[in-house]
CSV table of C-alpha atoms and ligand atoms in Angstrom, one decimal:
chain,number,residue,atom,x,y,z
F,1,UNK,CA,0.0,0.0,0.1
F,2,UNK,CA,1.4,3.4,-0.8
F,3,UNK,CA,1.4,4.6,2.7
F,4,UNK,CA,3.2,7.8,1.7
F,5,UNK,CA,-0.3,8.9,0.7
F,6,UNK,CA,-1.4,8.5,4.2
F,7,UNK,CA,1.2,10.9,5.5
F,8,UNK,CA,-0.5,14.1,5.9
F,9,UNK,CA,1.1,14.7,9.0
F,10,UNK,CA,0.7,17.5,11.7
F,11,UNK,CA,3.9,19.2,10.2
F,12,UNK,CA,1.7,20.1,7.2
F,13,UNK,CA,-0.6,21.9,9.5
F,14,UNK,CA,0.4,25.5,8.7
F,15,UNK,CA,-1.6,28.6,8.9
F,16,UNK,CA,-2.1,31.2,6.1
F,17,UNK,CA,-4.3,32.2,3.2
F,18,UNK,CA,-7.1,29.6,3.0
F,19,UNK,CA,-7.1,29.8,-0.8
F,20,UNK,CA,-3.5,28.3,-0.7
F,21,UNK,CA,-4.6,25.3,1.2
F,22,UNK,CA,-5.9,21.9,0.0
F,23,UNK,CA,-9.5,21.4,-0.4
F,24,UNK,CA,-9.5,19.1,2.7
F,25,UNK,CA,-7.1,18.2,5.3
F,26,UNK,CA,-8.0,15.7,8.0
F,27,UNK,CA,-5.6,14.9,10.9
F,28,UNK,CA,-6.7,11.9,13.1
F,29,UNK,CA,-10.4,12.8,12.5
F,30,UNK,CA,-12.8,10.3,14.4
F,31,UNK,CA,-16.5,10.2,15.0
F,32,UNK,CA,-18.2,7.9,17.5
F,33,UNK,CA,-21.9,7.6,18.2
F,34,UNK,CA,-21.7,6.4,21.8
F,35,UNK,CA,-19.7,3.2,21.6
F,36,UNK,CA,-20.2,2.9,17.8
F,37,UNK,CA,-17.3,4.1,15.8
F,38,UNK,CA,-18.4,5.6,12.5
F,39,UNK,CA,-14.9,6.3,11.4
F,40,UNK,CA,-11.6,6.8,13.3
F,41,UNK,CA,-8.1,8.2,13.1
F,42,UNK,CA,-8.7,9.4,9.4
F,43,UNK,CA,-5.8,11.4,8.2
F,44,UNK,CA,-6.1,12.5,4.6
F,45,UNK,CA,-5.6,15.4,2.2
F,46,UNK,CA,-7.7,16.1,-0.9
F,47,UNK,CA,-6.0,18.6,-3.2
F,48,UNK,CA,-7.9,21.4,-5.1
F,49,UNK,CA,-9.1,20.3,-8.5
F,50,UNK,CA,-9.2,16.6,-7.7
F,51,UNK,CA,-12.0,14.2,-8.1
F,52,UNK,CA,-11.5,12.2,-5.0
F,53,UNK,CA,-13.3,8.9,-4.3
F,54,UNK,CA,-14.1,7.5,-0.8
F,55,UNK,CA,-14.8,3.8,-1.3
F,56,UNK,CA,-16.0,1.5,1.3
F,57,UNK,CA,-18.8,-1.2,1.9
F,58,UNK,CA,-22.1,-0.3,3.7
F,59,UNK,CA,-21.5,1.2,7.1
F,60,UNK,CA,-17.9,2.0,6.5
F,61,UNK,CA,-18.4,5.6,7.7
F,62,UNK,CA,-18.4,7.4,4.4
F,63,UNK,CA,-21.6,9.3,4.8
F,64,UNK,CA,-20.7,10.3,8.3
F,65,UNK,CA,-17.2,11.5,7.2
F,66,UNK,CA,-18.9,13.7,4.5
F,67,UNK,CA,-21.3,14.9,6.9
F,68,UNK,CA,-18.5,15.7,9.5
F,69,UNK,CA,-16.6,17.7,6.8
F,70,UNK,CA,-19.7,19.5,5.8
F,71,UNK,CA,-20.1,20.6,9.5
F,72,UNK,CA,-23.3,18.6,9.8
F,73,UNK,CA,-21.9,16.3,12.4
F,74,UNK,CA,-19.3,17.3,15.1
F,75,UNK,CA,-16.2,15.1,15.2
F,76,UNK,CA,-15.4,13.4,18.4
F,77,UNK,CA,-11.6,13.6,18.0
F,78,UNK,CA,-9.0,15.0,15.7
F,79,UNK,CA,-9.0,18.1,13.6
F,80,UNK,CA,-9.6,19.1,10.0
F,81,UNK,CA,-9.6,22.0,7.7
F,82,UNK,CA,-12.0,22.5,4.9
F,83,UNK,CA,-10.7,24.9,2.2
F,84,UNK,CA,-8.1,25.9,4.7
F,85,UNK,CA,-10.8,26.8,7.4
F,86,UNK,CA,-10.5,25.1,10.7
F,87,UNK,CA,-13.4,22.6,11.1
F,88,UNK,CA,-15.0,24.3,14.2
F,89,UNK,CA,-18.6,25.1,14.9
F,90,UNK,CA,-17.9,28.8,14.9
F,91,UNK,CA,-16.7,28.5,11.3
F,92,UNK,CA,-19.7,26.4,10.1
F,93,UNK,CA,-21.4,29.1,8.4
F,94,UNK,CA,-18.3,30.1,6.2
F,95,UNK,CA,-17.5,26.4,5.5
F,96,UNK,CA,-21.1,25.8,4.4
F,97,UNK,CA,-21.1,28.9,2.2
F,98,UNK,CA,-18.1,27.6,0.3
F,99,UNK,CA,-18.9,24.0,-0.2
F,100,UNK,CA,-22.0,21.9,-1.4
F,101,UNK,CA,-23.3,18.5,-0.5
F,102,UNK,CA,-25.5,16.2,-2.5
F,103,UNK,CA,-26.9,13.7,0.0
F,104,UNK,CA,-27.8,10.2,-1.3
F,105,UNK,CA,-31.4,11.1,-1.5
F,106,UNK,CA,-31.6,14.2,-3.6
F,107,UNK,CA,-34.7,15.6,-1.9
F,108,UNK,CA,-36.3,17.5,-4.7
F,109,UNK,CA,-39.9,18.6,-4.9
F,110,UNK,CA,-41.6,16.4,-7.4
F,111,UNK,CA,-44.6,18.7,-8.1
F,112,UNK,CA,-42.3,21.7,-8.8
F,113,UNK,CA,-40.5,22.1,-12.1
F,114,UNK,CA,-36.7,21.9,-12.4
F,115,UNK,CA,-36.3,25.6,-12.3
F,116,UNK,CA,-38.7,26.1,-9.5
F,117,UNK,CA,-36.7,23.6,-7.5
F,118,UNK,CA,-33.6,25.3,-8.2
F,119,UNK,CA,-35.0,28.9,-7.6
F,120,UNK,CA,-36.3,27.7,-4.1
F,121,UNK,CA,-32.9,26.3,-3.2
F,122,UNK,CA,-30.9,29.2,-4.6
F,123,UNK,CA,-33.0,31.5,-2.3
F,124,UNK,CA,-32.4,29.3,0.6
F,125,UNK,CA,-28.6,29.4,-0.2
F,126,UNK,CA,-28.7,33.2,-0.4
F,127,UNK,CA,-27.6,33.2,-4.0
F,128,UNK,CA,-27.3,36.8,-5.3
F,129,UNK,CA,-28.1,36.5,-9.1
F,130,UNK,CA,-30.6,33.6,-8.9
F,131,UNK,CA,-31.5,33.5,-12.6
F,132,UNK,CA,-27.9,33.5,-13.8
F,133,UNK,CA,-26.8,30.8,-11.2
F,134,UNK,CA,-29.8,28.7,-12.5
F,135,UNK,CA,-28.9,29.2,-16.1
F,136,UNK,CA,-25.2,28.3,-15.5
F,137,UNK,CA,-26.1,25.2,-13.2
F,138,UNK,CA,-28.5,23.9,-15.8
F,139,UNK,CA,-26.0,24.5,-18.7
F,140,UNK,CA,-23.4,22.6,-16.6
F,141,UNK,CA,-25.5,19.6,-16.3
F,142,UNK,CA,-27.1,19.9,-19.8
F,143,UNK,CA,-30.6,20.2,-18.6
F,144,UNK,CA,-31.8,23.6,-19.9
F,145,UNK,CA,-34.3,22.0,-22.3
F,146,UNK,CA,-36.1,20.4,-19.4
F,147,UNK,CA,-36.1,23.4,-17.2
F,148,UNK,CA,-39.9,23.5,-17.1
F,149,UNK,CA,-40.5,19.9,-16.6
F,150,UNK,CA,-42.0,18.7,-13.2
F,151,UNK,CA,-39.2,16.8,-11.3
F,152,UNK,CA,-41.5,13.9,-10.9
F,153,UNK,CA,-41.7,13.5,-14.5
F,154,UNK,CA,-38.0,13.0,-14.9
F,155,UNK,CA,-36.0,9.8,-14.9
F,156,UNK,CA,-34.1,9.0,-11.9
F,157,UNK,CA,-30.9,9.8,-13.8
F,158,UNK,CA,-32.2,13.2,-14.9
F,159,UNK,CA,-33.3,13.9,-11.4
F,160,UNK,CA,-29.9,13.1,-10.2
F,161,UNK,CA,-28.6,15.8,-12.6
F,162,UNK,CA,-31.0,18.3,-11.2
F,163,UNK,CA,-29.5,17.5,-7.7
F,164,UNK,CA,-26.1,18.0,-9.0
F,165,UNK,CA,-27.1,21.4,-10.7
F,166,UNK,CA,-28.5,22.2,-7.2
F,167,UNK,CA,-25.0,21.8,-5.6
F,168,UNK,CA,-23.6,24.1,-8.3
F,169,UNK,CA,-25.8,27.2,-7.5
F,170,UNK,CA,-23.7,28.7,-4.9
F,171,UNK,CA,-20.5,28.3,-6.9
F,172,UNK,CA,-19.0,26.0,-4.4
F,173,UNK,CA,-15.2,25.3,-4.3
F,174,UNK,CA,-15.7,21.9,-3.0
F,175,UNK,CA,-18.6,19.6,-3.7
F,176,UNK,CA,-19.5,16.4,-2.0
F,177,UNK,CA,-21.6,13.8,-3.8
F,178,UNK,CA,-22.8,11.0,-1.6
F,179,UNK,CA,-23.4,7.9,-3.8
F,180,UNK,CA,-24.0,9.9,-6.8
F,181,UNK,CA,-24.9,6.9,-9.1
F,182,UNK,CA,-26.9,5.0,-6.5
F,183,UNK,CA,-30.0,3.3,-8.0
F,184,UNK,CA,-29.1,4.4,-11.5
F,185,UNK,CA,-29.1,2.2,-14.5
F,186,UNK,CA,-25.7,1.8,-16.2
F,187,UNK,CA,-26.4,4.5,-18.9
F,188,UNK,CA,-27.6,7.0,-16.4
F,189,UNK,CA,-24.7,6.2,-14.1
F,190,UNK,CA,-22.2,6.7,-17.0
F,191,UNK,CA,-23.9,10.2,-17.8
F,192,UNK,CA,-23.4,11.2,-14.2
F,193,UNK,CA,-19.9,10.0,-14.1
F,194,UNK,CA,-19.2,12.0,-17.3
F,195,UNK,CA,-20.9,15.0,-15.6
F,196,UNK,CA,-18.5,14.6,-12.7
F,197,UNK,CA,-15.5,14.4,-15.1
F,198,UNK,CA,-16.8,17.6,-16.7
F,199,UNK,CA,-16.9,19.4,-13.2
F,200,UNK,CA,-13.2,18.5,-12.9
F,201,UNK,CA,-12.6,20.0,-16.3
F,202,UNK,CA,-14.1,23.2,-14.8
F,203,UNK,CA,-11.6,23.2,-12.2
F,204,UNK,CA,-13.8,22.1,-9.2
F,205,UNK,CA,-12.8,19.8,-6.4
F,206,UNK,CA,-15.3,16.8,-6.0
F,207,UNK,CA,-15.4,14.3,-3.4
F,208,UNK,CA,-17.7,11.3,-4.2
F,209,UNK,CA,-18.4,8.4,-1.9
F,210,UNK,CA,-19.2,5.1,-3.6
F,211,UNK,CA,-18.9,1.4,-3.1
F,212,UNK,CA,-18.5,0.8,-6.9
F,213,UNK,CA,-14.8,0.3,-7.5
F,214,UNK,CA,-15.2,0.5,-11.3
F,215,UNK,CA,-16.8,3.9,-10.9
F,216,UNK,CA,-14.0,5.2,-8.7
F,217,UNK,CA,-11.4,3.9,-11.2
F,218,UNK,CA,-13.2,5.6,-14.0
F,219,UNK,CA,-13.7,9.0,-12.7
F,220,UNK,CA,-11.4,9.6,-9.6
F,221,UNK,CA,-7.9,11.0,-9.7
F,222,UNK,CA,-7.3,9.3,-6.3
F,223,UNK,CA,-9.4,7.0,-4.1
F,224,UNK,CA,-9.3,6.2,-0.3
F,225,UNK,CA,-10.6,2.8,0.9
F,226,UNK,CA,-12.4,3.4,4.2
F,227,UNK,CA,-13.8,0.9,6.7
F,228,UNK,CA,-14.0,2.9,9.8
F,229,UNK,CA,-10.1,3.4,9.3
F,230,UNK,CA,-8.3,4.4,6.1
F,231,UNK,CA,-7.2,1.2,4.7
F,232,UNK,CA,-5.5,2.6,1.5
F,233,UNK,CA,-5.1,5.9,-0.3
F,234,UNK,CA,-3.7,6.3,-3.9
F,235,UNK,CA,-4.4,6.6,-7.6
F,236,UNK,CA,-6.6,3.8,-8.6
F,237,UNK,CA,-3.9,2.1,-10.6
F,238,UNK,CA,-1.5,2.2,-7.6
F,239,UNK,CA,-3.8,0.6,-5.0
F,240,UNK,CA,-3.2,-2.9,-6.3
F,241,UNK,CA,0.3,-2.7,-4.9
F,242,UNK,CA,2.0,-2.6,-8.2
F,243,UNK,CA,-0.4,-5.3,-9.5
F,244,UNK,CA,-0.9,-3.4,-12.7
F,245,UNK,CA,2.3,-5.2,-13.8
F,246,UNK,CA,1.1,-8.6,-12.8
F,247,UNK,CA,-1.3,-11.1,-13.9
F,248,UNK,CA,-3.2,-13.7,-12.0
F,249,UNK,CA,-3.7,-17.1,-13.6
F,250,UNK,CA,-6.1,-19.6,-12.3
F,251,UNK,CA,-6.1,-23.2,-13.8
F,252,UNK,CA,-8.2,-26.2,-13.2
F,253,UNK,CA,-5.0,-28.5,-12.8
F,254,UNK,CA,-2.1,-28.0,-10.4
F,255,UNK,CA,-0.5,-24.6,-10.5
F,256,UNK,CA,3.0,-26.2,-10.4
F,257,UNK,CA,2.3,-27.9,-13.6
F,258,UNK,CA,1.0,-24.8,-15.3
F,259,UNK,CA,4.2,-23.1,-14.1
F,260,UNK,CA,6.2,-25.6,-15.8
F,261,UNK,CA,4.1,-25.3,-19.0
F,262,UNK,CA,4.7,-21.5,-18.9
F,263,UNK,CA,8.6,-22.0,-18.8
F,264,UNK,CA,9.1,-21.4,-22.5
F,265,UNK,CA,7.3,-18.1,-22.5
F,266,UNK,CA,7.8,-16.6,-19.0
F,267,UNK,CA,10.9,-16.7,-16.7
F,268,UNK,CA,10.4,-18.9,-13.8
F,269,UNK,CA,11.6,-16.1,-11.5
F,270,UNK,CA,8.6,-14.0,-12.4
F,271,UNK,CA,6.0,-16.8,-11.5
F,272,UNK,CA,4.7,-17.1,-8.0
F,273,UNK,CA,2.4,-20.0,-7.2
F,274,UNK,CA,0.0,-18.5,-4.7
F,275,UNK,CA,-2.2,-21.5,-4.1
F,276,UNK,CA,-2.9,-25.0,-5.5
F,277,UNK,CA,-4.5,-23.7,-8.6
F,278,UNK,CA,-3.4,-20.1,-8.9
F,279,UNK,CA,-0.2,-18.3,-10.2
F,280,UNK,CA,0.8,-14.8,-10.3
F,281,UNK,CA,3.1,-13.5,-12.9
F,282,UNK,CA,4.9,-10.3,-12.0
F,283,UNK,CA,6.9,-7.8,-13.9
F,284,UNK,CA,5.2,-7.8,-17.3
F,285,UNK,CA,2.5,-5.8,-19.1
F,286,UNK,CA,-0.7,-8.0,-18.5
F,287,UNK,CA,-2.1,-6.8,-21.8
F,288,UNK,CA,0.9,-8.2,-23.6
F,289,UNK,CA,1.4,-11.2,-21.5
F,290,UNK,CA,-2.2,-12.5,-21.3
F,291,UNK,CA,-2.5,-13.9,-24.8
F,292,UNK,CA,0.9,-15.4,-24.7
F,293,UNK,CA,0.1,-17.2,-21.4
F,294,UNK,CA,-3.2,-18.2,-22.6
F,295,UNK,CA,-2.0,-19.8,-25.7
F,296,UNK,CA,0.9,-21.6,-23.8
F,297,UNK,CA,-1.5,-23.1,-21.3
F,298,UNK,CA,-4.1,-24.2,-23.8
F,299,UNK,CA,-1.4,-25.6,-26.0
F,300,UNK,CA,-0.2,-27.7,-23.0
F,301,UNK,CA,-3.8,-28.9,-22.4
F,302,UNK,CA,-4.2,-27.0,-19.1
F,303,UNK,CA,-7.8,-25.8,-18.3
F,304,UNK,CA,-7.6,-22.2,-17.9
F,305,UNK,CA,-10.3,-20.8,-15.5
F,306,UNK,CA,-9.2,-17.2,-15.1
F,307,UNK,CA,-6.7,-14.6,-16.3
F,308,UNK,CA,-7.3,-11.6,-14.1
F,309,UNK,CA,-6.5,-8.1,-15.3
F,310,UNK,CA,-5.3,-5.2,-13.1
F,311,UNK,CA,-8.9,-3.9,-12.7
F,312,UNK,CA,-9.9,-7.3,-11.2
F,313,UNK,CA,-6.8,-7.2,-9.1
F,314,UNK,CA,-7.7,-4.0,-7.7
F,315,UNK,CA,-11.0,-5.4,-6.8
F,316,UNK,CA,-9.2,-8.2,-5.1
F,317,UNK,CA,-7.3,-5.7,-3.0
F,318,UNK,CA,-10.4,-3.9,-2.2
F,319,UNK,CA,-12.2,-7.1,-0.9
F,320,UNK,CA,-9.2,-8.1,0.9
F,321,UNK,CA,-8.9,-4.8,2.8
F,322,UNK,CA,-12.5,-4.3,3.5
F,323,UNK,CA,-12.9,-8.1,4.3
F,324,UNK,CA,-15.5,-8.9,1.5
F,325,UNK,CA,-18.8,-9.0,3.2
F,326,UNK,CA,-20.2,-6.3,5.5
F,327,UNK,CA,-20.6,-7.4,9.1
F,328,UNK,CA,-23.9,-7.1,10.6
F,329,UNK,CA,-22.5,-5.1,13.5
F,330,UNK,CA,-21.1,-2.5,11.1
F,331,UNK,CA,-24.4,-1.5,9.8
P,1,ATP,N1,-26.9,9.5,13.7
P,1,ATP,C1,-26.1,8.3,14.0
P,1,ATP,N2,-26.4,7.7,15.2
P,1,ATP,C2,-25.9,6.5,15.4
P,1,ATP,N3,-25.1,5.8,14.7
P,1,ATP,C3,-24.9,6.4,13.4
P,1,ATP,C4,-25.4,7.6,13.0
P,1,ATP,N4,-25.0,7.9,11.7
P,1,ATP,C5,-24.2,6.7,11.3
P,1,ATP,N5,-24.3,6.0,12.3
P,1,ATP,C6,-23.3,4.7,12.3
P,1,ATP,O1,-22.0,4.8,11.8
P,1,ATP,C7,-21.6,4.0,11.1
P,1,ATP,C8,-21.2,4.5,9.7
P,1,ATP,O2,-22.4,4.8,9.0
P,1,ATP,P1,-22.3,5.7,7.6
P,1,ATP,O3,-23.7,5.9,7.2
P,1,ATP,O4,-21.5,6.8,7.8
P,1,ATP,O5,-21.6,4.6,6.6
P,1,ATP,P2,-21.6,4.5,5.1
P,1,ATP,O6,-20.2,4.2,4.7
P,1,ATP,O7,-22.0,5.9,4.5
P,1,ATP,O8,-22.7,3.4,4.7
P,1,ATP,P3,-23.7,3.3,3.5
P,1,ATP,O9,-22.9,3.0,2.2
P,1,ATP,O10,-24.6,2.2,3.9
P,1,ATP,O11,-24.4,4.7,3.4
P,1,ATP,C9,-22.7,2.8,10.9
P,1,ATP,O12,-22.5,1.9,11.9
P,1,ATP,C10,-23.9,3.6,11.3
P,1,ATP,O13,-24.8,2.8,11.9
């Protein structure tokens, strides 16, 4: 695990112009509800302009971490800065003025039109030029043509875009999107991910929570895996412990036999037998190696059950770190 990425230490905690600070700096942040730990000892830094993914299974503490950073929940221990502002109750109004949160349930008024919803929230947020803010927000999510439709008449994917437009109304510097693709079909989810990528292109900082690895990989510059504690932080391709240069091979027969069959095409020193039926081949580009390995094994009469790509390896790392299933006690 690239633990350098976890090293936002107290030494980094310097005062100064809040615009020069990272979007988010957490130092040993902990939240407990009575005996129940929502998250603990989270030290993390999110830079400006990043799309940052907070990954974890149900009950991992993702939503509570977002709510804490958004000043909606008070931390039990540790400290944090949001856009360079100390996370303290007295700074709540200033922090909330400069961030936006989209909760998992978007909470739009179904009977009101898109534009009426946005107008309502723009007034609540104290936006100055409401019409302009709405126009820009609708343009950003490509929904101008549906501005007069009632929200209840929109698909779930379009409603999610309205909810994202709502977060843009106050020109936030940092946007938290809690499970932005939850409940969407693959096409609507892809649209929302593209929208998030376009927010980055506009120079915004976005933190999304998700339990979907593939989404995090697609859209995030960096991801953190959380299960109460931070288990890993890094670029999606780095989290597999260098696994992007390795290939996992599972065969029906003995792994040792398969290793022997691979001798003509792969140096033995690069092949590690990880269990009775599984090998790992290190130090080569998987895309180049996979067809060669497959051909050699099939030629030797091995039954090839799986050739895992780095994407799948990241998933393995994730499952290994979070322990696969969610414990009932974590819910
Ligand atoms: N207001 C609360 N009071 C008591 N416990 C809470 C409260 N909010 C969250 N928790 C507990 O904190 C833990 C973390 O919950 P949280 O909702 O942050 O997880 P999550 O990763 O967002 O999960 P999900 O993906 O299911 O939304 C859970 O054990 C949850 O029951």
